[in-house]
Tab-separated table of C-alpha atoms in Angstrom:
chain	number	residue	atom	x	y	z
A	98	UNK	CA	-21.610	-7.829	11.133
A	99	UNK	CA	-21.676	-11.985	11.444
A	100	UNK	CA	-17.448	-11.245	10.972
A	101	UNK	CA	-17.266	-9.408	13.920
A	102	UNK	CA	-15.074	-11.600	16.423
A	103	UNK	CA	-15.814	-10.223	20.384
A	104	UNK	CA	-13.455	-12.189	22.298
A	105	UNK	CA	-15.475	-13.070	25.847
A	106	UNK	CA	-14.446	-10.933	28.909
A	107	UNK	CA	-11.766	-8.398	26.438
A	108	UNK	CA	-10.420	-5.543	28.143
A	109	UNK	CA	-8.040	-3.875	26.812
A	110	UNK	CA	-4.649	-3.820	28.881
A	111	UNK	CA	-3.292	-0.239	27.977
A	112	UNK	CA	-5.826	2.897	28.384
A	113	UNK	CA	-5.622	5.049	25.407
A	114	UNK	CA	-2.822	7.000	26.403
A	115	UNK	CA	-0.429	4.229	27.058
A	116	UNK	CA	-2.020	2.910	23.621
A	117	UNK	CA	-0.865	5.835	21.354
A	118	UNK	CA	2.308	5.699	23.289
A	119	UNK	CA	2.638	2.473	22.644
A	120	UNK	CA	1.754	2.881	18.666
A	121	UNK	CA	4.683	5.429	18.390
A	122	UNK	CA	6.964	3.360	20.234
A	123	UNK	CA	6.570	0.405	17.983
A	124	UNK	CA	6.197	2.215	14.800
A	125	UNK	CA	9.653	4.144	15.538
A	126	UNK	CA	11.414	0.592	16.718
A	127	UNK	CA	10.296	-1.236	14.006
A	128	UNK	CA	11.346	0.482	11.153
A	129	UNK	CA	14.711	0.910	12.236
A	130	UNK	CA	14.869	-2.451	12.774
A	131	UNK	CA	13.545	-3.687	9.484
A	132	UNK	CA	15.773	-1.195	7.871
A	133	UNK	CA	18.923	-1.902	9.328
A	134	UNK	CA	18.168	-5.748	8.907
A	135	UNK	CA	17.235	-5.480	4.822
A	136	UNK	CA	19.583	-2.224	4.382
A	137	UNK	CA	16.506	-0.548	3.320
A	138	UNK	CA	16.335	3.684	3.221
A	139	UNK	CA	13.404	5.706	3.439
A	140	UNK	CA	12.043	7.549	0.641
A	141	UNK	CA	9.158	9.288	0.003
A	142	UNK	CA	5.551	7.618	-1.882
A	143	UNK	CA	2.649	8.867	-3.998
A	144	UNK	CA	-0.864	8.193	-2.048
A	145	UNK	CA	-2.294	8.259	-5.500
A	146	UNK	CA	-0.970	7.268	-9.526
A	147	UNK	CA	-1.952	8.382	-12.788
A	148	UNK	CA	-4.497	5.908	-14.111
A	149	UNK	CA	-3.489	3.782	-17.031
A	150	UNK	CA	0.029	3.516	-16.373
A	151	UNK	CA	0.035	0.308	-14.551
A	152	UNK	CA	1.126	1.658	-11.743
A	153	UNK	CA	-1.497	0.805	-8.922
A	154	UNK	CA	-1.631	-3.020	-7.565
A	155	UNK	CA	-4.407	-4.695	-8.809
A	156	UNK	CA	-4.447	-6.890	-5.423
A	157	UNK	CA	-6.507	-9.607	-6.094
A	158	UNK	CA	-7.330	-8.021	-9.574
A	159	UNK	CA	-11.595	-7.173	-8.536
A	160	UNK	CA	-11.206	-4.472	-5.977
A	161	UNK	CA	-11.993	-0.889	-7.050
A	162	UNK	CA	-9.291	1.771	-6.770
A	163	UNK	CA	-10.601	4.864	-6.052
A	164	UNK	CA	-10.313	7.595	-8.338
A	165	UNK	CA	-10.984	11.004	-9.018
A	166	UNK	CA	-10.451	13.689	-11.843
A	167	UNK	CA	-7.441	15.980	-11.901
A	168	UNK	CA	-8.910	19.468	-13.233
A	169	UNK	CA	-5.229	20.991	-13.970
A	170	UNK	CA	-3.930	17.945	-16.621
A	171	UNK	CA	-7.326	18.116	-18.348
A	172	UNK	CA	-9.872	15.901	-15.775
A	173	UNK	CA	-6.736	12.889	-16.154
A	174	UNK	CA	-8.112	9.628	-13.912
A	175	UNK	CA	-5.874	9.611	-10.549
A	176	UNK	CA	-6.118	6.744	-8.413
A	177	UNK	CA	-5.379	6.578	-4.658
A	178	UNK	CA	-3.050	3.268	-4.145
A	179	UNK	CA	-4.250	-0.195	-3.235
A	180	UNK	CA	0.050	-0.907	-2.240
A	181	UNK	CA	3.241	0.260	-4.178
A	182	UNK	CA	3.716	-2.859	-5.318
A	183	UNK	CA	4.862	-1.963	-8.821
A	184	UNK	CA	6.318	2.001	-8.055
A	185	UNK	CA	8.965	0.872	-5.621
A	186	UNK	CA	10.313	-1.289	-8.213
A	187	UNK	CA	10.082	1.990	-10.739
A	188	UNK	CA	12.045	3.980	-7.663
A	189	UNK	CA	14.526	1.282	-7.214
A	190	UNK	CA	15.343	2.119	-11.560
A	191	UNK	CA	15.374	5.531	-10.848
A	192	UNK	CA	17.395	5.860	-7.722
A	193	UNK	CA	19.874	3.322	-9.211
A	194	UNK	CA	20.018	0.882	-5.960
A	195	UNK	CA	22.799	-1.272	-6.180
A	196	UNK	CA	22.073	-5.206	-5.240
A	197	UNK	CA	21.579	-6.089	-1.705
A	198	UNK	CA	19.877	-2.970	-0.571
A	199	UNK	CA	16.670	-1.196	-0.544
A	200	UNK	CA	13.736	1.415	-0.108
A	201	UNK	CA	11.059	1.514	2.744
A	202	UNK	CA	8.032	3.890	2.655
A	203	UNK	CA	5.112	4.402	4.640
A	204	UNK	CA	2.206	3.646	2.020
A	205	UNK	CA	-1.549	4.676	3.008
A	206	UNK	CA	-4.178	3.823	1.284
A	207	UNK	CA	-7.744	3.374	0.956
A	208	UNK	CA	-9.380	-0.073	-0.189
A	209	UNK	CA	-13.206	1.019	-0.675
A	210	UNK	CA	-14.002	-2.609	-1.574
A	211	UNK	CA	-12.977	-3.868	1.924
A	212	UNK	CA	-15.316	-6.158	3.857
A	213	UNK	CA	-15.493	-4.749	7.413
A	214	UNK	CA	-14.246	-6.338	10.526
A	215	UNK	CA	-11.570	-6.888	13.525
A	216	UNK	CA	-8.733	-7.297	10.866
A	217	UNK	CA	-9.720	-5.229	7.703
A	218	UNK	CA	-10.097	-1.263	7.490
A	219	UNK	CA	-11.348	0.906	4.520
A	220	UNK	CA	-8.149	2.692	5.266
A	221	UNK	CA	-4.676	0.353	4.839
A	222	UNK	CA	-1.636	1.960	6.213
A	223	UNK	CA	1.862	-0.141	6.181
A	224	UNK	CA	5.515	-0.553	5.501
A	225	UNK	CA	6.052	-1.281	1.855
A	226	UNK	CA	9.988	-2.167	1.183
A	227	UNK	CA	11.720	-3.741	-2.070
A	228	UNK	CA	15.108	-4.514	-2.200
A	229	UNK	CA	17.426	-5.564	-5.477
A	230	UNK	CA	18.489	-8.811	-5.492
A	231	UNK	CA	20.482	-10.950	-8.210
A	232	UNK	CA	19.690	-13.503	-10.536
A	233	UNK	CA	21.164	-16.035	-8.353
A	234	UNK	CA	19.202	-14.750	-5.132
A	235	UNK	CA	15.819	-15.563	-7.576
A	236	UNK	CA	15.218	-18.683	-4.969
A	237	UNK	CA	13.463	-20.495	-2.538
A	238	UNK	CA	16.635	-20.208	0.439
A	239	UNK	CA	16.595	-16.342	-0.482
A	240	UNK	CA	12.761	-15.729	0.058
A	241	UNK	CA	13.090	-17.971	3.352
A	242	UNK	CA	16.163	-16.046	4.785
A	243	UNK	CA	14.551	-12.667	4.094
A	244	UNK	CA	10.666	-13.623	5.758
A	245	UNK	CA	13.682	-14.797	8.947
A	246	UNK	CA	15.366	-11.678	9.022
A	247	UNK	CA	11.753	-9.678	8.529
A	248	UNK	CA	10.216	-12.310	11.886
A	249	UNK	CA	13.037	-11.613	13.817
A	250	UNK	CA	12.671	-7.994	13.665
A	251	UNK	CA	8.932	-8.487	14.111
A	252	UNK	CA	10.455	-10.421	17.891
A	253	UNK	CA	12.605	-7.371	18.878
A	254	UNK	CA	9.524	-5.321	19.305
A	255	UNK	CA	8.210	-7.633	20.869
A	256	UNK	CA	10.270	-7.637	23.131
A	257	UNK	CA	10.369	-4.381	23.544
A	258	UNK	CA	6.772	-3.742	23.924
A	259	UNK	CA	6.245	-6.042	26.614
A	260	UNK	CA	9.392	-4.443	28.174
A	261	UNK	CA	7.908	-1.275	28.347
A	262	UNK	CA	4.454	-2.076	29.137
A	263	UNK	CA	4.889	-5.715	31.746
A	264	UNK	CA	1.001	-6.555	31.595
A	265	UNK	CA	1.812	-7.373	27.805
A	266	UNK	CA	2.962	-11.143	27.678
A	267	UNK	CA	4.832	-12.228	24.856
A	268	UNK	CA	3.503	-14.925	22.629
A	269	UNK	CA	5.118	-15.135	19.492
A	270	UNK	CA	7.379	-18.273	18.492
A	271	UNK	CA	11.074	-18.140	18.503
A	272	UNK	CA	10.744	-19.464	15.191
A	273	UNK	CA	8.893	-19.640	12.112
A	274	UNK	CA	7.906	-22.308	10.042
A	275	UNK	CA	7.688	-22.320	6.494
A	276	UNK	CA	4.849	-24.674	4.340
A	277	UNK	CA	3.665	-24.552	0.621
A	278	UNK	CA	0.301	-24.290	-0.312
A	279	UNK	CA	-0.250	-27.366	-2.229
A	280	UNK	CA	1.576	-29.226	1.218
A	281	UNK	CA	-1.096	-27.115	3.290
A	282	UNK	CA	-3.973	-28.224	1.136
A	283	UNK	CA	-2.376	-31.742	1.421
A	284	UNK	CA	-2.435	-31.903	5.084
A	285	UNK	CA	-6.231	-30.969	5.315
A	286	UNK	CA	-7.877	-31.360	2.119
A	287	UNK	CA	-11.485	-30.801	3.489
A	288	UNK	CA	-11.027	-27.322	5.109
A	289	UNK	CA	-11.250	-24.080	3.460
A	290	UNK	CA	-7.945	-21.710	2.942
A	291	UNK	CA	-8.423	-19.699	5.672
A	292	UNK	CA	-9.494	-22.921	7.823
A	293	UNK	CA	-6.009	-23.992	6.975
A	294	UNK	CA	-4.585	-20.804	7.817
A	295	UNK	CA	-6.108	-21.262	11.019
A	296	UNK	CA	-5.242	-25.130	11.845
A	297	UNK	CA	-1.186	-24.321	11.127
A	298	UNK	CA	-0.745	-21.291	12.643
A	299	UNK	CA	-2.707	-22.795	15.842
A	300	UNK	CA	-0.290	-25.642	15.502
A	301	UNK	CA	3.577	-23.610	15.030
A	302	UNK	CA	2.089	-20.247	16.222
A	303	UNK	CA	4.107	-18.585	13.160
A	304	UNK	CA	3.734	-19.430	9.556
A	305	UNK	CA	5.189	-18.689	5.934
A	306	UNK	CA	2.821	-19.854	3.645
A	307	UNK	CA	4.159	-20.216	0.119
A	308	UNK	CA	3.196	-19.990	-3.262
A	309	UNK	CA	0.289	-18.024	-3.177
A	310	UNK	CA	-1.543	-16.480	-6.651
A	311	UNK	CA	-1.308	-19.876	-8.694
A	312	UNK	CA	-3.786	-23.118	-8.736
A	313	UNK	CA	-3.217	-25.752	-6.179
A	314	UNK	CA	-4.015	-29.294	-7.030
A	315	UNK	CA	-7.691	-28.603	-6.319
A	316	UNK	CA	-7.906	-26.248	-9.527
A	317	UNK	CA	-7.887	-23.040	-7.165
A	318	UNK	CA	-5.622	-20.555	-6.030
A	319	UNK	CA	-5.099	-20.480	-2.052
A	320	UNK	CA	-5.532	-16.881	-2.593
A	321	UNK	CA	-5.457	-14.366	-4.714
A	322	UNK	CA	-2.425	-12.494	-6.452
A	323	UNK	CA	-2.108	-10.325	-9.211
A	324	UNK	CA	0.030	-11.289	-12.640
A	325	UNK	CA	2.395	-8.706	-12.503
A	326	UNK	CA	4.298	-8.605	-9.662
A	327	UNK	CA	4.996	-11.759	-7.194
A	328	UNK	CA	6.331	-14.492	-8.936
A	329	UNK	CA	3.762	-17.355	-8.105
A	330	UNK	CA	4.345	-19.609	-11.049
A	331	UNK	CA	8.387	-20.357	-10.997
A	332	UNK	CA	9.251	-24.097	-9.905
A	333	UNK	CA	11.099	-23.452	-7.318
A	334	UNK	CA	14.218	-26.233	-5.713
A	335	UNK	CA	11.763	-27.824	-3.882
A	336	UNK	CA	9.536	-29.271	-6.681
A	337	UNK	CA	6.789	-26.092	-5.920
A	338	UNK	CA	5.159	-23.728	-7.572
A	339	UNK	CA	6.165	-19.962	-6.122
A	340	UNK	CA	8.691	-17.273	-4.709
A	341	UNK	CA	6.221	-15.227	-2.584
A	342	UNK	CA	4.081	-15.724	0.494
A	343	UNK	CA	2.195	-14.457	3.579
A	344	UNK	CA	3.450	-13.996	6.790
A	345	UNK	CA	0.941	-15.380	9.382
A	346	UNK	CA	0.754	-15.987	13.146
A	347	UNK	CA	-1.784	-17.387	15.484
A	348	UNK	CA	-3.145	-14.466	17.677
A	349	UNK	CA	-4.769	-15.351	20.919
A	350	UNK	CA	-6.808	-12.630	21.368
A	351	UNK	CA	-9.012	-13.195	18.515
A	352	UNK	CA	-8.895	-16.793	18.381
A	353	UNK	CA	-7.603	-17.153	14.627
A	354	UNK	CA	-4.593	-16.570	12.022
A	355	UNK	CA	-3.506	-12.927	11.607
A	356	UNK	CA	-1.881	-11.921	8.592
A	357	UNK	CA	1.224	-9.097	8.785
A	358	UNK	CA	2.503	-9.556	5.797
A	359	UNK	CA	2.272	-10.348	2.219
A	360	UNK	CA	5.940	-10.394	-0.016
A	361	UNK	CA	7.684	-12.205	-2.817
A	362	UNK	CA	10.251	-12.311	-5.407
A	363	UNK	CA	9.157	-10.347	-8.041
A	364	UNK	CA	8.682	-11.163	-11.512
A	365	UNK	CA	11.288	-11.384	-13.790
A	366	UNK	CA	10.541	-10.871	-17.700
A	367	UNK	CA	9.494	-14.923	-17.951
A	368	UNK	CA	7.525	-14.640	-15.476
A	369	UNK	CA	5.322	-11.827	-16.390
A	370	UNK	CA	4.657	-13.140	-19.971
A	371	UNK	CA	3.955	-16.363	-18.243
A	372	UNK	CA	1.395	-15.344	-15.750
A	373	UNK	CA	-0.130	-12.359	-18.019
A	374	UNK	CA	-1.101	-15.537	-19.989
A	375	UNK	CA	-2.224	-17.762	-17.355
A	376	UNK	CA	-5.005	-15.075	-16.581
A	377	UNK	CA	-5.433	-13.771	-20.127
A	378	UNK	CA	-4.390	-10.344	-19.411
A	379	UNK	CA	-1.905	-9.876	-22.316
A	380	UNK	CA	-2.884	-6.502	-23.137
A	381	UNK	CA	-1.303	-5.009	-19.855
A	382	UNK	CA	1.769	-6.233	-21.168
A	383	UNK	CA	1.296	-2.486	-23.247
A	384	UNK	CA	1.279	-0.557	-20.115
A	385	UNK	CA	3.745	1.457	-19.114
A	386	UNK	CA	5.011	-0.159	-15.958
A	387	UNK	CA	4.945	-3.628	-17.940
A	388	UNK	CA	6.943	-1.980	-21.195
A	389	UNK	CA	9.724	-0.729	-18.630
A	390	UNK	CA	9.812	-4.096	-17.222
A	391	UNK	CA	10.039	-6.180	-20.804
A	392	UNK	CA	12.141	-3.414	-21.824
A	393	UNK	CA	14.820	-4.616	-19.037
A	394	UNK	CA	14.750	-1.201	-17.710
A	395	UNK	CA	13.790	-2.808	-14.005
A	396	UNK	CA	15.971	-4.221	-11.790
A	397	UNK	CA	15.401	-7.655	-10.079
A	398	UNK	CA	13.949	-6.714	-6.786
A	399	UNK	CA	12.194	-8.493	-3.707
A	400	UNK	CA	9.253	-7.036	-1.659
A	401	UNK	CA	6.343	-6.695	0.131
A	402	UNK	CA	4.215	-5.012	2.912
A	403	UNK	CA	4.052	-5.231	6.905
A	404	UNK	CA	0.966	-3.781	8.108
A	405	UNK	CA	1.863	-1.122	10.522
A	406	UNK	CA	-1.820	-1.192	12.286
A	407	UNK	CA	-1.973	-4.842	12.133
A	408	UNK	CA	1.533	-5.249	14.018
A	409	UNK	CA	0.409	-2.632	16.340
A	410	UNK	CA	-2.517	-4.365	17.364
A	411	UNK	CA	-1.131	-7.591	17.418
A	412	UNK	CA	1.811	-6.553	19.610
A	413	UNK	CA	-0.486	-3.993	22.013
A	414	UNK	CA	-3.204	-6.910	22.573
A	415	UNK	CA	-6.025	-5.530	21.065
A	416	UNK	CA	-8.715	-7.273	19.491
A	417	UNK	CA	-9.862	-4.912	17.097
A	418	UNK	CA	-7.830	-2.356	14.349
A	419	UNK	CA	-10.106	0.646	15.088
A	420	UNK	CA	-8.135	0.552	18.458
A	421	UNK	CA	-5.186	1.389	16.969
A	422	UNK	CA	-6.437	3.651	14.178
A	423	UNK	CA	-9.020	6.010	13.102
A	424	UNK	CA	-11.432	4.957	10.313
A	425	UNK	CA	-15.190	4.820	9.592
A	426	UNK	CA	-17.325	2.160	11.228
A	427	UNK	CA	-21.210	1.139	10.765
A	428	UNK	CA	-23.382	2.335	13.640
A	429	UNK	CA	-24.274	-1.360	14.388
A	430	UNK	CA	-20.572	-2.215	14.636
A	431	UNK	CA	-19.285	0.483	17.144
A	432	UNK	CA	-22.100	-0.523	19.348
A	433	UNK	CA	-21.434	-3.949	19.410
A	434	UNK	CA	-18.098	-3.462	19.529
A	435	UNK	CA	-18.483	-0.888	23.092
A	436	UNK	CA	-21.141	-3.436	24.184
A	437	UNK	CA	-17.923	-6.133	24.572
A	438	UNK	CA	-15.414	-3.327	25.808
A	439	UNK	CA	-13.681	-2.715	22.085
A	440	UNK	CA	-13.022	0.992	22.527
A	441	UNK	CA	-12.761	2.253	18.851
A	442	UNK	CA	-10.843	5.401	18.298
């Protein structure tokens, strides 16, 4: 409960109503938007894989997936999805997407593992997108134009939320700005990663953060990122490390960085040998996403996911995600969180 963040005096500036209005409203604009600025079409998603396959994101490579048996293919494993990091790019094969457009899905899932508090939810419901690209679009300018294209959508509804609802004041930045890692740890070497998260998105109010899986100059990671999809270990034409990223903002409500998105370049076949090795996880190499990938059976592809609670909350003012959707809560937290006017649904 020490995570809990209750912002002094919050009340929440829609009623519930205008709130579940205002959840529908943004969810419908958004993904319009996003699609019509990636030339991305909806398709349908598993909420749970086969286990074994390599289908499931490993995330940060410790969290537990849940899983249950399947009594009609002989008690198989199932998982429910952490993302669809790894199927879209299967989908993209099988739906033969040409280069330059897309897929978007609605993924749910449930993270079991998750550590409990304004931000984070056992369940994880977003916007998960991948798009082919070419081995020339493989590159820094491509990864910064698409997270520009993604922002500027993310300012349209904006725009139209506080249209619709005037006691909503827009806050975000016309603009985002982009920093690596390494230049991030460089700028305040005595703060943690999220204290840095914190001190440049307080500072340009919207921030890119690249190259984000592989070892900074300290010897650590600024976060984690699995092997086998994001390409985090590619020098890219600035002299860095990394073709993925976060998309962060500074949110007043809460007082901190807010994270809406995490997306990348994908690995291509050097890549995944490359970081497989780096974390000494060769033997997934035999799975059967991996073989498809080696195998040259996957297309190049960018991608990532855009929280749909997360932009919700951000964009409706709300200091806590339990406003915008139903999960489970301790005891101790809905009460502290009805004793500082946090309405949880």
């Amino acid at each position: 409960m020490g995570k809990l963040i209750k912002p002094t005096g919050y009340t929440s500036l829609l009623d519930m109503r205008q709130t579940e209005q205002g959840i529908k409203l943004i969810k419908e604009f958004f993904q319009q938007n996003i699609s019509t600025e990636l030339r991305l079409r909806r398709v349908t998603a598993p909420l749970f894989v086969l286990q074994g396959l390599g289908l499931n994101d490993d995330l940060n490579g410790v969290e537990r997936p849940v899983t249950f048996p399947v009594k009609d293919i002989g008690g198989a494993k199932a998982e429910v999805v952490h993302s669809l990091a790894k199927w879209k790019r299967l989908t993209l094969a099988e739906y033969g997407v040409a280069a330059g457009y897309g897929i978007y899905t609605d993924m749910n899932a449930i993270r079991a593992d998750e550590e409990l508090d304004n931000l984070h939810s056992l369940y994880v419901d977003q916007w998960d997108w991948e798009a082919v690209i070419t081995p020339e679009q493989r590159c820094l300018s491509f990864l910064k134009d698409t997270v520009e294209r993604i922002y500027a959508a993310i300012l349209r509804t904006e725009y139209l939320a506080c249209e619709t609802y005037p006691q909503l004041k827009p806050f975000l930045p016309k603009k985002i700005h982009f920093i690596h890692a390494e230049d991030l740890l460089q700028m305040f070497p005595d703060k943690t990663a999220k204290e840095r998260e914190d001190a440049i998105c307080e500072k340009y109010g919207a921030v890119f953060v690249i190259g984000i899986g592989g070892k900074l100059s300290n010897g650590e990671a600024h976060d984690g990122r699995a092997a086998d999809y994001d390409d985090w270990s590619t020098e890219t034409e600035g002299g860095r490390k990394g073709l993925n990223g976060d998309i962060l903002i500074w949110y007043p409500v809460l007082g901190r960085s807010f994270e809406l998105s995490s997306m990348g370049i994908r690995v291509d076949v050097e890549a995944l040998l490359r970081q497989l090795q780096i974390r000494g996880q060769e033997e997934r190499s035999k799975l059967y996403f991996h073989q498809q990938l080696l195998s040259g059976r996957l297309p190049l592809s960018i991608g990532g996911g855009i929280g749909q609670s997360r932009l919700c909350m951000v964009l409706l003012h709300k200091a806590h995600i339990g406003e915008i959707q139903a999960s489970i809560w301790s005891d101790e937290m809905r009460r502290e969180c009805a004793e500082s006017g946090i309405r949880l649904i």
